[in-house]
Each structure stands twice: as structure tokens, then as C-alpha cells.
Coordinates of C-alpha atoms in Angstrom, one line a residue:
M13 CA -12.3 -85.6 -61.5
T14 CA -15.7 -86.5 -60.2
Q15 CA -18.7 -84.3 -60.6
G16 CA -18.8 -83.6 -56.9
K17 CA -15.1 -82.4 -56.8
Q18 CA -15.8 -80.2 -59.9
N19 CA -18.7 -78.5 -58.2
V20 CA -16.5 -77.8 -55.1
V21 CA -13.8 -76.2 -57.2
L22 CA -16.2 -74.1 -59.2
D23 CA -18.0 -73.0 -56.1
Y24 CA -14.6 -72.0 -54.5
R25 CA -13.6 -70.0 -57.6
K26 CA -17.1 -68.4 -57.6
K27 CA -16.8 -67.4 -54.0
N28 CA -13.3 -65.9 -54.6
R29 CA -14.7 -63.8 -57.5
A30 CA -17.5 -62.6 -55.4
K31 CA -15.1 -61.7 -52.6
R32 CA -12.9 -59.8 -55.0
M33 CA -15.9 -57.9 -56.4
K34 CA -17.2 -57.1 -52.9
T35 CA -13.7 -55.8 -52.0
I36 CA -13.5 -53.6 -55.1
V37 CA -17.0 -52.2 -54.4
Q38 CA -16.1 -51.5 -50.8
L39 CA -12.8 -49.8 -51.9
I40 CA -14.7 -47.6 -54.4
L41 CA -17.2 -46.6 -51.7
L42 CA -14.4 -45.9 -49.2
L43 CA -12.6 -43.8 -51.9
A44 CA -15.8 -41.8 -52.6
V45 CA -16.3 -41.2 -48.9
A46 CA -12.7 -40.2 -48.5
I47 CA -12.9 -37.7 -51.4
L48 CA -16.1 -36.2 -50.0
L49 CA -14.6 -35.9 -46.6
Y50 CA -11.4 -34.4 -47.9
Q51 CA -13.4 -31.8 -49.9
T52 CA -15.4 -31.0 -46.9
V53 CA -12.5 -30.7 -44.5
F54 CA -9.9 -29.2 -46.8
D55 CA -12.2 -27.3 -49.2
V56 CA -10.4 -28.4 -52.3
R57 CA -13.1 -27.3 -54.8
K58 CA -11.8 -24.4 -56.8
Y59 CA -13.4 -21.6 -58.6
A60 CA -13.1 -21.9 -62.4
E61 CA -12.1 -18.5 -63.9
P62 CA -14.3 -17.4 -66.8
D63 CA -12.9 -16.9 -70.3
K64 CA -12.6 -13.1 -70.5
T65 CA -11.6 -13.0 -74.1
A66 CA -15.2 -12.9 -75.3
W67 CA -16.3 -10.1 -72.9
S68 CA -17.6 -7.0 -74.7
N69 CA -19.9 -5.2 -72.3
H70 CA -18.9 -1.5 -71.8
D71 CA -22.3 -0.5 -70.3
G72 CA -22.0 -1.6 -66.7
F73 CA -22.9 -4.3 -64.1
I74 CA -25.4 -5.1 -61.4
A75 CA -24.4 -5.3 -57.7
L76 CA -26.4 -7.4 -55.2
S77 CA -25.6 -7.5 -51.5
Y78 CA -27.3 -9.9 -49.1
F79 CA -27.4 -8.9 -45.4
G80 CA -27.3 -12.5 -44.4
V81 CA -28.4 -16.1 -45.2
G82 CA -30.1 -18.5 -42.9
R83 CA -31.4 -22.1 -43.1
S84 CA -34.9 -20.5 -43.3
G85 CA -35.9 -16.9 -43.8
T86 CA -36.2 -14.2 -41.1
P87 CA -37.1 -10.5 -41.3
K88 CA -33.4 -9.9 -42.0
L89 CA -32.0 -13.1 -43.4
V90 CA -32.9 -14.7 -46.7
A91 CA -33.4 -18.4 -46.7
K92 CA -30.8 -20.7 -48.3
K93 CA -33.5 -22.0 -50.6
Q94 CA -34.5 -18.4 -51.6
L95 CA -30.9 -17.5 -52.3
D96 CA -30.6 -20.6 -54.5
E97 CA -33.7 -19.6 -56.4
H98 CA -32.3 -16.1 -56.9
L99 CA -28.9 -17.3 -58.1
K100 CA -30.4 -20.0 -60.4
A101 CA -32.6 -17.4 -62.0
L102 CA -29.6 -15.2 -62.8
Y103 CA -27.5 -18.1 -63.9
D104 CA -30.2 -19.4 -66.3
Q105 CA -30.3 -15.9 -67.9
G106 CA -26.6 -15.8 -68.5
Y107 CA -25.3 -13.7 -65.6
V108 CA -21.6 -14.2 -64.8
T109 CA -20.0 -13.0 -61.6
I110 CA -17.2 -10.5 -61.7
S111 CA -14.3 -9.8 -59.3
Q112 CA -13.2 -6.7 -57.6
Q113 CA -10.3 -6.4 -60.0
D114 CA -12.8 -6.7 -63.0
I115 CA -14.6 -3.6 -61.6
L116 CA -11.3 -1.7 -61.2
D117 CA -10.2 -2.6 -64.7
F118 CA -13.6 -1.6 -66.1
Y119 CA -13.4 1.9 -64.6
E120 CA -9.7 2.6 -64.7
K121 CA -8.6 0.8 -67.9
G122 CA -11.8 0.6 -69.9
K123 CA -11.7 -3.2 -70.0
P124 CA -15.0 -4.9 -70.9
L125 CA -17.2 -7.0 -68.7
P126 CA -19.4 -10.1 -69.5
E127 CA -22.7 -9.2 -71.3
K128 CA -24.6 -9.8 -68.1
A129 CA -22.2 -8.9 -65.2
L130 CA -23.0 -9.5 -61.6
F131 CA -21.0 -8.3 -58.5
L132 CA -22.3 -10.5 -55.6
S133 CA -21.6 -9.9 -51.9
F134 CA -22.7 -10.9 -48.4
E135 CA -22.5 -8.4 -45.6
D136 CA -22.0 -8.4 -41.8
G137 CA -19.4 -11.2 -41.6
R138 CA -21.9 -13.9 -40.5
N139 CA -20.9 -17.5 -40.1
D140 CA -24.2 -18.8 -41.5
S141 CA -23.9 -16.7 -44.7
S142 CA -20.6 -18.4 -45.5
L143 CA -22.0 -21.8 -44.5
F144 CA -25.1 -21.6 -46.7
A145 CA -23.8 -19.6 -49.6
Q146 CA -20.6 -21.7 -50.2
P147 CA -22.4 -24.7 -51.8
L148 CA -24.4 -22.4 -54.0
L149 CA -21.3 -20.6 -55.2
E150 CA -19.8 -24.0 -56.1
K151 CA -23.1 -25.0 -57.8
Y152 CA -23.1 -22.0 -60.2
N153 CA -19.4 -21.3 -60.2
Y154 CA -20.0 -17.8 -58.8
K155 CA -17.6 -15.6 -57.0
A156 CA -18.7 -13.3 -54.1
T157 CA -17.2 -10.8 -51.7
F158 CA -17.6 -11.5 -48.0
L159 CA -17.8 -8.3 -45.9
S160 CA -17.2 -8.0 -42.2
Y161 CA -17.0 -5.5 -39.4
A162 CA -13.5 -5.1 -38.0
N163 CA -14.5 -5.2 -34.4
K164 CA -16.6 -8.4 -34.8
M165 CA -13.8 -10.5 -36.3
G166 CA -12.3 -12.9 -33.8
N167 CA -14.6 -11.8 -30.9
S168 CA -16.4 -14.2 -28.6
D169 CA -19.6 -14.2 -30.6
H170 CA -19.6 -17.4 -32.7
K171 CA -22.1 -15.8 -35.1
F172 CA -19.2 -14.1 -36.9
L173 CA -16.4 -15.7 -38.8
K174 CA -12.8 -15.6 -37.6
P175 CA -10.0 -14.1 -39.7
K176 CA -8.4 -17.5 -40.3
D177 CA -11.7 -18.8 -41.7
M178 CA -11.9 -15.8 -44.1
L179 CA -8.4 -16.5 -45.3
K180 CA -9.2 -20.1 -45.9
M181 CA -12.3 -19.1 -47.9
M182 CA -10.2 -16.9 -50.2
K183 CA -8.0 -19.9 -51.1
T184 CA -10.9 -21.6 -52.9
G185 CA -11.3 -18.7 -55.3
Y186 CA -15.0 -18.4 -54.7
W187 CA -14.5 -15.6 -52.1
E188 CA -12.9 -12.2 -51.9
L189 CA -13.0 -10.0 -48.8
G190 CA -14.5 -6.6 -48.1
T191 CA -15.6 -4.5 -45.2
N192 CA -18.7 -2.8 -43.8
G193 CA -16.5 -0.7 -41.5
Y194 CA -15.1 -0.7 -38.0
R195 CA -18.2 -0.9 -35.8
L196 CA -21.9 -0.2 -35.7
T197 CA -22.6 2.6 -33.1
Y198 CA -25.6 5.0 -33.0
I199 CA -25.4 8.7 -32.0
N200 CA -27.9 11.6 -31.4
I201 CA -30.7 9.1 -30.5
F202 CA -34.2 10.3 -29.6
D203 CA -37.1 8.1 -28.6
K204 CA -40.6 8.3 -30.0
Q205 CA -41.6 10.8 -27.3
G206 CA -38.8 13.1 -28.4
R207 CA -36.6 12.3 -25.4
F208 CA -32.8 12.5 -25.9
I209 CA -31.0 9.2 -25.4
G210 CA -27.5 10.1 -26.8
M211 CA -25.1 7.5 -28.0
K212 CA -25.5 3.7 -27.8
D213 CA -23.4 0.8 -29.1
E214 CA -25.1 -1.9 -31.3
T215 CA -25.2 -4.3 -28.4
E216 CA -27.0 -1.6 -26.2
L217 CA -29.6 -0.8 -28.9
V218 CA -30.7 -4.3 -30.1
S219 CA -34.2 -3.2 -30.8
K220 CA -35.2 0.2 -32.3
E221 CA -38.9 -0.3 -31.6
H222 CA -39.0 2.8 -29.4
V223 CA -36.5 4.8 -31.3
E224 CA -37.6 7.5 -33.7
Y225 CA -34.4 9.4 -34.7
Y226 CA -30.7 8.4 -34.7
N227 CA -27.6 8.7 -36.8
H228 CA -24.5 6.5 -37.3
Y229 CA -21.3 7.2 -35.5
L230 CA -19.4 8.4 -38.6
M231 CA -22.3 10.3 -40.2
D232 CA -22.6 13.4 -38.1
F233 CA -21.3 15.6 -35.3
I234 CA -22.1 14.3 -31.8
R235 CA -24.9 16.6 -30.6
D236 CA -26.7 17.4 -27.4
E237 CA -30.5 17.3 -26.6
N238 CA -30.9 20.5 -28.5
M239 CA -29.1 19.1 -31.6
I240 CA -26.2 21.5 -31.1
P241 CA -22.8 19.9 -31.7
V242 CA -20.8 19.2 -28.6
E243 CA -17.6 18.9 -30.6
N244 CA -15.8 21.2 -33.0
R245 CA -14.5 20.4 -36.4
T246 CA -11.1 19.2 -35.1
V247 CA -12.5 16.9 -32.5
M248 CA -15.0 15.5 -35.0
E249 CA -12.2 14.8 -37.5
E250 CA -10.0 13.2 -34.9
R251 CA -12.9 10.9 -33.8
I252 CA -13.7 9.8 -37.4
N253 CA -10.0 9.4 -38.2
H254 CA -9.6 7.2 -35.1
D255 CA -12.3 4.8 -36.3
Y256 CA -10.8 4.3 -39.7
K257 CA -7.3 3.8 -38.2
A258 CA -8.7 1.2 -35.7
M259 CA -10.3 -0.6 -38.7
K260 CA -7.0 -0.5 -40.6
D261 CA -5.0 -1.8 -37.7
I262 CA -7.3 -4.7 -37.0
Y263 CA -7.5 -5.9 -40.6
T264 CA -3.7 -5.5 -41.1
G265 CA -3.0 -7.4 -37.9
S266 CA -5.5 -10.2 -38.4
L267 CA -5.6 -10.6 -42.2
G268 CA -2.3 -9.1 -43.3
F269 CA -4.1 -6.5 -45.5
V270 CA -7.0 -4.1 -45.6
P271 CA -9.8 -5.3 -48.0
Q272 CA -10.0 -3.0 -51.0
V273 CA -13.9 -2.9 -51.1
Y274 CA -15.8 -0.7 -48.6
M275 CA -19.6 -1.2 -48.5
I276 CA -20.9 1.2 -46.0
M277 CA -23.7 -0.5 -44.1
H278 CA -25.6 2.7 -43.3
A279 CA -26.2 3.3 -47.1
N280 CA -27.7 6.4 -48.6
V281 CA -26.4 8.6 -45.7
L282 CA -23.0 9.7 -46.8
Y283 CA -23.1 12.7 -49.2
E284 CA -26.9 12.9 -48.9
G285 CA -28.0 15.9 -46.8
M286 CA -25.3 15.5 -44.2
N287 CA -22.8 18.0 -42.9
P288 CA -20.2 18.6 -45.6
L289 CA -17.4 18.7 -43.0
V290 CA -18.3 15.3 -41.8
S291 CA -18.7 14.0 -45.4
N292 CA -15.2 15.3 -46.3
A293 CA -13.7 13.6 -43.2
N294 CA -15.1 10.3 -44.3
S295 CA -14.2 10.8 -48.0
E296 CA -10.5 11.4 -47.2
N297 CA -10.2 8.3 -45.1
I298 CA -12.2 6.1 -47.6
K299 CA -10.0 7.2 -50.6
Q300 CA -6.8 6.5 -48.6
L301 CA -7.9 3.0 -47.4
F302 CA -10.0 1.6 -50.2
K303 CA -10.1 1.2 -54.0
M304 CA -13.8 1.3 -54.3
H305 CA -16.9 2.2 -52.2
F306 CA -20.4 1.0 -52.6
N307 CA -22.0 4.0 -51.0
R308 CA -25.7 3.7 -51.9
E309 CA -28.4 1.0 -51.7
G310 CA -31.5 0.9 -53.8
N311 CA -30.4 0.6 -57.4
A312 CA -28.7 -2.5 -58.8
F313 CA -27.1 -1.0 -61.9
N314 CA -23.8 0.7 -62.1
D315 CA -23.0 2.3 -65.5
S316 CA -19.7 3.3 -66.9
E317 CA -20.1 6.9 -65.8
R318 CA -20.2 6.1 -62.1
S319 CA -17.4 6.9 -59.7
L320 CA -15.5 4.0 -58.0
Y321 CA -16.3 5.8 -54.7
D322 CA -20.0 6.2 -55.3
L323 CA -21.2 2.8 -56.5
T324 CA -24.6 1.4 -55.7
R325 CA -26.1 -2.0 -54.8
V326 CA -29.4 -3.6 -54.0
Q327 CA -30.1 -5.6 -50.8
P328 CA -32.8 -8.2 -51.8
A329 CA -35.3 -8.3 -49.0
P330 CA -36.2 -11.6 -47.4
Y331 CA -39.9 -11.1 -48.3
W332 CA -39.1 -10.8 -52.0
Y333 CA -40.2 -13.7 -54.2
T334 CA -38.0 -14.6 -57.1
N335 CA -40.1 -12.7 -59.6
H336 CA -39.9 -9.6 -57.3
F337 CA -36.2 -9.9 -57.4
L338 CA -36.1 -10.2 -61.2
M339 CA -38.6 -7.4 -61.6
K340 CA -36.3 -5.1 -59.6
I341 CA -33.3 -6.0 -61.7
Q342 CA -35.4 -5.5 -64.9
K343 CA -36.5 -2.1 -63.6
D344 CA -32.9 -1.0 -62.8
T345 CA -31.2 -2.3 -65.9
G346 CA -33.9 -1.9 -68.5
Q347 CA -33.0 -5.4 -69.7
K348 CA -35.9 -7.9 -70.2
M349 CA -35.9 -10.7 -67.7
K350 CA -37.4 -14.1 -68.0
F351 CA -39.7 -14.7 -65.0
V352 CA -40.2 -18.0 -63.3
S353 CA -43.7 -19.6 -63.3
G354 CA -43.3 -22.7 -61.1
D355 CA -46.0 -25.4 -61.5
E356 CA -46.8 -25.3 -65.2
Q357 CA -50.1 -27.2 -64.8
H358 CA -51.5 -24.6 -62.5
A359 CA -49.9 -21.7 -64.4
D360 CA -51.6 -22.9 -67.7
Q361 CA -55.0 -22.4 -66.1
W362 CA -54.5 -18.6 -65.9
R363 CA -53.9 -15.8 -68.3
R364 CA -51.2 -13.4 -67.1
I365 CA -52.5 -9.9 -67.9
S366 CA -49.6 -8.0 -66.2
G367 CA -46.8 -8.6 -63.8
A368 CA -45.4 -12.0 -63.1
A369 CA -46.7 -15.1 -61.3
E370 CA -45.1 -18.1 -59.7
F371 CA -47.2 -21.1 -58.7
I372 CA -45.5 -22.8 -55.7
D373 CA -47.3 -25.8 -54.3
N374 CA -50.5 -24.4 -52.8
R375 CA -49.5 -20.8 -53.3
I376 CA -49.7 -18.2 -56.0
A377 CA -47.2 -15.4 -55.7
L378 CA -48.3 -12.6 -58.0
T379 CA -45.7 -9.9 -58.5
S380 CA -46.8 -6.4 -59.7
P381 CA -44.8 -4.4 -62.2
P382 CA -43.1 -1.3 -60.8
A383 CA -45.8 1.2 -59.7
G384 CA -48.4 -0.9 -61.4
A385 CA -50.8 -3.8 -60.8
G386 CA -50.1 -7.4 -61.5
M387 CA -53.1 -9.5 -62.7
L388 CA -54.1 -13.1 -63.4
Y389 CA -57.4 -14.0 -65.2
L390 CA -58.8 -17.6 -64.8
H391 CA -59.3 -19.0 -68.3
D392 CA -62.4 -21.2 -67.7
S393 CA -64.2 -18.4 -65.8
N394 CA -65.4 -16.4 -68.9
G395 CA -69.1 -15.5 -68.8
L396 CA -69.7 -16.7 -65.3
K397 CA -72.6 -15.2 -63.4
N398 CA -72.7 -17.4 -60.3
V399 CA -69.3 -18.3 -58.7
G400 CA -67.8 -19.2 -55.3
L401 CA -64.3 -18.4 -54.3
T402 CA -62.2 -19.3 -51.2
A403 CA -58.6 -18.4 -50.5
K404 CA -56.1 -17.2 -48.0
I405 CA -54.3 -13.9 -48.5
A406 CA -50.8 -14.2 -47.1
G407 CA -48.7 -11.3 -48.4
N408 CA -47.4 -8.3 -46.7
V409 CA -50.1 -6.2 -45.0
V410 CA -48.8 -3.0 -46.6
G411 CA -49.9 -3.5 -50.2
K412 CA -52.9 -4.5 -52.2
Q413 CA -54.2 -8.0 -52.7
M414 CA -57.4 -8.1 -54.8
F415 CA -60.1 -10.4 -56.0
Y416 CA -62.3 -9.7 -59.1
V417 CA -65.5 -11.5 -59.8
R418 CA -67.9 -11.0 -62.8
Y419 CA -65.0 -9.3 -64.4
D420 CA -65.9 -8.4 -68.0
R421 CA -62.7 -7.2 -69.5
E422 CA -64.3 -5.8 -72.7
K423 CA -66.9 -3.8 -70.8
D424 CA -64.5 -3.1 -67.9
S425 CA -67.2 -4.0 -65.3
F426 CA -66.6 -6.0 -62.1
I427 CA -67.0 -6.5 -58.4
R428 CA -63.6 -6.0 -56.6
V429 CA -62.5 -6.9 -53.1
T430 CA -59.3 -5.2 -52.1
F431 CA -57.2 -5.8 -49.0
E432 CA -54.8 -2.9 -48.3
N433 CA -52.9 -1.9 -45.1
N434 CA -55.2 -4.2 -43.0
E435 CA -58.4 -2.8 -44.4
V436 CA -61.0 -4.4 -46.7
R437 CA -62.6 -2.4 -49.4
V438 CA -65.4 -3.4 -51.8
E439 CA -66.2 -1.7 -55.1
Q440 CA -68.6 -2.2 -58.0
K441 CA -67.9 -0.9 -61.5
K442 CA -70.5 -0.6 -64.1
P443 CA -69.6 -0.4 -67.8
G444 CA -68.3 3.0 -68.8
Q445 CA -68.4 4.4 -65.3
A446 CA -65.9 4.8 -62.4
A447 CA -65.6 2.2 -59.7
Q448 CA -68.0 2.9 -56.8
Q449 CA -67.1 2.0 -53.3
V450 CA -69.9 0.1 -51.5
F451 CA -68.1 -1.0 -48.3
I452 CA -64.9 -0.3 -46.3
Q453 CA -63.9 -1.7 -43.0
P454 CA -60.6 -2.0 -40.9
L455 CA -59.8 -5.5 -40.1
S456 CA -58.8 -6.9 -36.6
E457 CA -55.5 -5.6 -35.3
I458 CA -52.3 -7.4 -36.2
Q459 CA -49.6 -8.0 -33.5
W460 CA -45.9 -8.2 -34.3
K461 CA -42.7 -8.5 -32.4
P462 CA -39.9 -5.9 -32.4
E463 CA -37.5 -8.4 -34.0
D464 CA -40.0 -8.6 -37.0
L465 CA -39.3 -5.0 -37.9
S466 CA -36.8 -3.9 -40.5
F467 CA -36.3 -0.1 -40.7
D468 CA -33.7 2.6 -40.8
K469 CA -34.4 6.2 -39.8
A470 CA -30.8 7.5 -39.8
T471 CA -30.5 11.1 -41.0
V472 CA -29.9 14.6 -39.7
Y473 CA -32.8 16.3 -37.9
S474 CA -33.4 19.7 -36.4
K475 CA -34.3 20.2 -32.7
E476 CA -37.9 20.9 -33.7
Q477 CA -38.2 17.6 -35.6
T478 CA -36.7 15.5 -32.8
A479 CA -38.7 17.2 -30.0
A480 CA -41.9 16.6 -31.9
G481 CA -41.4 12.8 -31.5
A482 CA -42.8 10.2 -33.9
P483 CA -45.2 11.4 -36.6
S484 CA -48.7 10.0 -36.4
D485 CA -48.9 6.8 -38.4
E486 CA -52.1 5.4 -37.1
G487 CA -53.5 2.6 -39.2
K488 CA -50.2 2.0 -40.9
Y489 CA -48.1 -1.2 -40.5
P490 CA -44.4 -1.9 -41.1
V491 CA -43.9 -2.8 -44.8
N492 CA -42.4 -6.2 -44.1
I493 CA -45.2 -7.6 -41.8
K494 CA -47.1 -10.5 -43.1
H495 CA -50.5 -11.8 -42.1
T496 CA -52.9 -14.5 -43.3
R497 CA -56.6 -14.1 -43.6
D498 CA -59.3 -16.5 -44.9
V499 CA -61.5 -15.0 -47.7
E500 CA -64.8 -16.3 -49.0
I501 CA -66.8 -14.7 -51.8
V502 CA -70.0 -16.1 -53.2
V503 CA -72.0 -14.4 -56.0
Q504 CA -75.4 -15.8 -57.1
E505 CA -77.8 -14.0 -59.3
N506 CA -78.3 -10.4 -57.9
K507 CA -76.9 -11.1 -54.5
W508 CA -73.4 -11.7 -53.1
K509 CA -71.6 -12.6 -49.8
L510 CA -68.2 -11.7 -48.3
A511 CA -66.7 -13.4 -45.3
I512 CA -63.3 -12.8 -43.7
D513 CA -61.8 -15.2 -41.2
G514 CA -65.2 -16.9 -40.8
Q515 CA -67.0 -13.7 -40.1
T516 CA -69.7 -12.6 -42.6
L517 CA -69.2 -8.9 -43.4
L518 CA -71.6 -8.7 -46.3
D519 CA -74.6 -10.9 -46.9
N520 CA -77.3 -10.6 -49.6
Q521 CA -75.5 -7.5 -50.9
E522 CA -77.2 -6.2 -54.1
V523 CA -75.3 -6.6 -57.3
D524 CA -76.0 -3.8 -59.8
S525 CA -78.0 -5.2 -62.8
A526 CA -75.5 -3.6 -65.2
I527 CA -72.7 -5.9 -63.9
G528 CA -73.7 -9.2 -65.6
N529 CA -71.4 -12.0 -66.4
G530 CA -67.6 -12.1 -66.2
G531 CA -64.6 -14.0 -65.1
V532 CA -62.4 -14.3 -62.0
A533 CA -59.1 -12.5 -61.5
L534 CA -56.5 -12.0 -58.9
A535 CA -54.4 -8.8 -58.7
S536 CA -51.6 -7.2 -56.6
E537 CA -50.3 -3.7 -56.3
Y538 CA -47.9 -1.8 -54.1
S539 CA -49.0 0.7 -51.4
K540 CA -47.6 4.3 -51.5
Q541 CA -46.7 3.8 -47.9
N542 CA -43.7 1.7 -49.0
K543 CA -41.7 4.6 -50.4
K544 CA -38.6 2.5 -51.1
D545 CA -40.2 -0.4 -53.1
D546 CA -42.9 0.0 -55.7
I547 CA -43.0 -3.7 -56.5
Y548 CA -45.4 -5.9 -54.5
D549 CA -46.0 -9.6 -54.1
G550 CA -49.6 -10.6 -53.6
V551 CA -49.8 -14.0 -52.0
F552 CA -52.8 -16.3 -52.5
D553 CA -52.9 -19.7 -50.8
D554 CA -55.4 -22.6 -51.0
V555 CA -57.3 -20.9 -53.9
Q556 CA -60.5 -22.7 -54.9
I557 CA -62.9 -21.3 -57.5
V558 CA -66.1 -23.1 -58.3
S559 CA -69.0 -22.5 -60.8
L560 CA -72.5 -22.3 -59.2
E561 CA -74.3 -22.0 -62.5
K562 CA -76.2 -25.3 -62.2
E563 CA -78.8 -25.4 -59.5
N564 CA -79.3 -28.5 -57.3
S565 CA -75.9 -30.0 -58.4
S566 CA -72.4 -30.1 -56.9
P567 CA -70.3 -27.0 -57.7
A568 CA -67.9 -27.5 -60.7
V569 CA -64.4 -26.8 -59.6
L570 CA -62.7 -24.4 -62.1
F571 CA -59.4 -24.2 -60.2
S572 CA -58.0 -25.5 -57.0
N573 CA -54.5 -25.6 -55.5
K574 CA -55.6 -26.7 -52.0
H575 CA -53.8 -29.6 -50.3
T576 CA -56.2 -32.5 -49.8
G577 CA -56.0 -36.0 -48.3
F578 CA -52.6 -37.5 -47.9
Q579 CA -50.9 -34.6 -49.6
G580 CA -52.3 -32.2 -47.0
V581 CA -51.0 -34.4 -44.2
V582 CA -47.5 -34.6 -45.7
H583 CA -47.5 -30.8 -46.1
H584 CA -48.4 -30.2 -42.4
V585 CA -45.8 -32.8 -41.2
E586 CA -43.1 -31.1 -43.3
K587 CA -44.0 -27.7 -41.9
A588 CA -43.9 -29.1 -38.3
I589 CA -40.5 -30.7 -38.9
N590 CA -39.0 -27.5 -40.4
A591 CA -40.4 -25.5 -37.5
S592 CA -38.8 -27.9 -35.0
I593 CA -35.4 -27.7 -36.8
D594 CA -35.6 -23.9 -36.8
W595 CA -36.4 -23.8 -33.1
A596 CA -33.5 -26.1 -32.3
I597 CA -31.1 -24.0 -34.3
D598 CA -32.3 -20.8 -32.7
T599 CA -32.3 -22.3 -29.2
F600 CA -29.1 -24.3 -29.1

């Protein structure tokens, strides 16, 4: 065979091998796509049951309940990314989810739970909660209970899941079902001027901006404008019994069963200061229909002494950072939590005095301990006399976000600038003396939309209370309203300057000679206006701290997390893209 013919044969064989290899690669890719498509369409991933033989916890469990999950956060919905951070923090610390049956066995048979037991749930029956939570349950092999309103299942609103979808979710093992009740209707409503409105369905009372008092349909007698019942005991009981029967009929007809978990949406109302006749009417129905009832919201921990019909859970707020979430669990359980720190390079430049801090991109989220102050102290700022600081405060308006300069921790002397409830306050503290206020001023008004509010005023009121209308809350803001302000502080020799949003409020302000050198610190603390939550997240963006010790030279940067150059451009582009996606989802 000639050399030419050999080359032709070899080339032919080489081409065949290449074709075979190409075909194999294509088949592998097609198989991978087919598997992925099959998993997506038919949901074949299954929950892996934990090994319960090693469980030895007889103390109790925590219960967390999310109102809803969205692609990005809203005043009511936690963002998917935020939920991921919460679940990851629990997973990393050894938390294992438990089922409804595990809770029943714990209380009725004395069976143990995992050392760190978590009952996880999602309320309101929302489609987006299922969509965004499912991948995270798979990621951490977590089980959750999906709760719904009976009258929302299968209605024309595509925001809520259909019964067939719920049954499909159950087959994966990641989900169990529960209920928030039959419907959400308000009674005995008064507006802020004390005018009687009466009864409205949820769809008729979308915004409670102008509402001061109301109660939920099952939680009181129906009353007139004088708060006198317009129904007797028999009529009240028939009305309440009818609601529970309607719920039972809908679940039985659409699912084939009534979920065994009831998580009353209007938490902290039943049994608390309400009419005992109404309470008894609810209790009898609840015990006939359900095996357990999460009646309260506000405490995550359920110990072994609790009743199956008086369990409690926590609804993490969308404005909680991960450390806020962990701080709350630590408070409720007494178990030490490991807090997240984020960017280690930035975190290493600060000394954490109290609380917990997460360094996220150009942000410092400083979480206070319960009823206390969180504080960070900049390492390289010791002994500074002349310093410049710029930052943006971006936390909730109701709460304290503080800056310390010339902070001598041994002598306990400082200059402190505090932002609280949309007011700025300046204090100086000399060694061995109390802090002295030198300046206070309200800041420009903050506007917010009714949909930004998150509040619940349901209770039982007297005629005098309702007629009086809304109590005076001048100067106070809703606890979940955020606002960003630019801050500039410059201290040089015996003078200092304070500017807010580009406006100079103090210039050439005298510094007491007893307040000499010191460092820079950030602090956060809750406001007593927030009666429900004594943990607070101070949020500090674009923080830059420079030393001005050397005259006629460029300031030495001690710390900066500001976006600059190309990094800043990328950050703004990402924000614009996310905002556009959110707008498209909300609009279409």
C-alpha cells in the first residue's frame, strides 16, 4: 500500500472516531438535559428522611413561619436570597427540620427530637412561596409545611396555589400541608377619626392606612358603632361554626382531607383579652378539626410543657438581616448562635465590642443584642485627634444608628452623633461625667406609601377608645420604614463639623478640651417605639474613614468599603437590571 493510500485510510478512521466521540458527547448532553427537564416537569427529587435513631432532644423545638417569599424583598415578603441565607445559617449550625408527626410524637408519646429541631412553614398559600422555597428545601434537605386559606384555593387569583399543585408538592416529601383558616375578613372597624365602618372583606380593605381599630371575623362578637354586640351567644356560635364547617368542606372536597395543622394568621388574639364565649367557640372547633394549633407569634421556642393547641412561632420580618434572625433565635432558645460576618477582609479591620456585624459588599449591617447596643470599633483609629468620616445610614428610621469619634474606651469619653426616629442628636462626653447633649434637630420629613406599612391593631376596644380615634403619634414613623441619609463628620483640633444630606448643620463646633484623642466606632440600638422587637439592624453604606493628622498632605484612608471605578459602574448596572426585572414581574 502506498503512503498516500495509508494516509487516506488513517484519516478515514480518525474521522470515524471523531464522529463517534462527538455522538457520545451529544448523547450525554441530551441525557443530562432530559434528566433536568424530567426533574423540573415531574418533580422527581425526593426528600431524604433523617436518621431518627440518634435523636435525643426532650427540651423542645423552634418554629419559623414566613408570610411569603418573593424574588426580591417587599415590606411583607422575604427575598429568595434572604431566605437562602436564613436557612443556610441554620443548616450550618446543625438544625434539622421536623415533621408534623414528629411534633405529635414529641408531645403525645414523649419521643425525642433532633438536638436542634426546626419546624418550618410558609403561610398564605402563595404561588411564589412554593416556587422560590422549593429549590432551597432541596438544597438543604429541609421539610416545610405549606399553609393556605380555604377560600383562596382554586379561585381565579393566580397568586395562590391550586389544590392539585399542593397535592403534587406533597409527593416530593419536602412539603406537608396546613391551614391559616377559611377566610380573612375584618369586623368592628373604626377609622382614625373614630368613625364606624363595620365589616369588610380582605378584598375591600386592601390598605389599613386610615384604619385605627378592627378585629378579625372569628375573634369577637359583631358589634355596632357603640361597641355593643348585635348578636347573642347562639348567633355568634352559629356564625363561627359555619366558618369552620365551610373550611372543612372545602379542604375535604379539594384535597380529600383537612390538614392537621392550624396556624391562625391573626396570631396573639385568641385567648388574649378576648371574650371567653368567643374563645370557647373557636377552641371547640379547633380541637375537633386539627391535631395542633400554632396560636401565638413572637417566640420561636416551644418547650415540652406547651400544649399542642397553644404553640408559638416567629415570622421573620423582611427587614431582618441574617444576624438579626439568629439573634432572635438565640434570645428565644438560650442557645449560643454562630453569627455570620460576610467579607472577612473588611471584618478584620474592626473590633466587635457587642452585637453582631455582617460586611456585605459596600454595606455594614450592625445588629444589636436584645435591648442593648451593638458596637464596632475601628482597629487603626486608636489615638486619633483629627479624623474625617463619610457614610450613608440606610437602616429603619425607628431605631438608633450612631457614630463615635474621639472615642477613648478607657476614659469613656467621646463625641457621639445619633440618628433616631428621623432626628439627629449630638452629644459630648467628658471622662467621668454623663453625656451632654449639645445639639438636636428633626430631619426632613420622610414619605412612604400605604403598601410599605406592616401593622396589626386587632383587639377588643371599648366605645370610648374607638370614639377617641387614633392616639397622637406625631414624630413617630412605622417601624419598618427605611430611609437613606448622607453623613459627613470632620473633627480637627478643637473644632468639628457635621453635615447631613449635603447640608451643614454644625460648623466650627467647639470640642471640649477634656475630650482628647480616641478612635472611631459605629453603633446600633433599638427604639422603645418598637414594642415587638428589641433587636435592631443599623445599616452603614459607603463608609470611609480617613486620618487628618498630617497637615498639608493627602488624608490617610483607614477604612473604606465604597464602590469606586469599574466596580461602582458594575454595582449600579446590577441594581438597574434587578429593578427592571422586579418591575416586569410586578407589572406583567
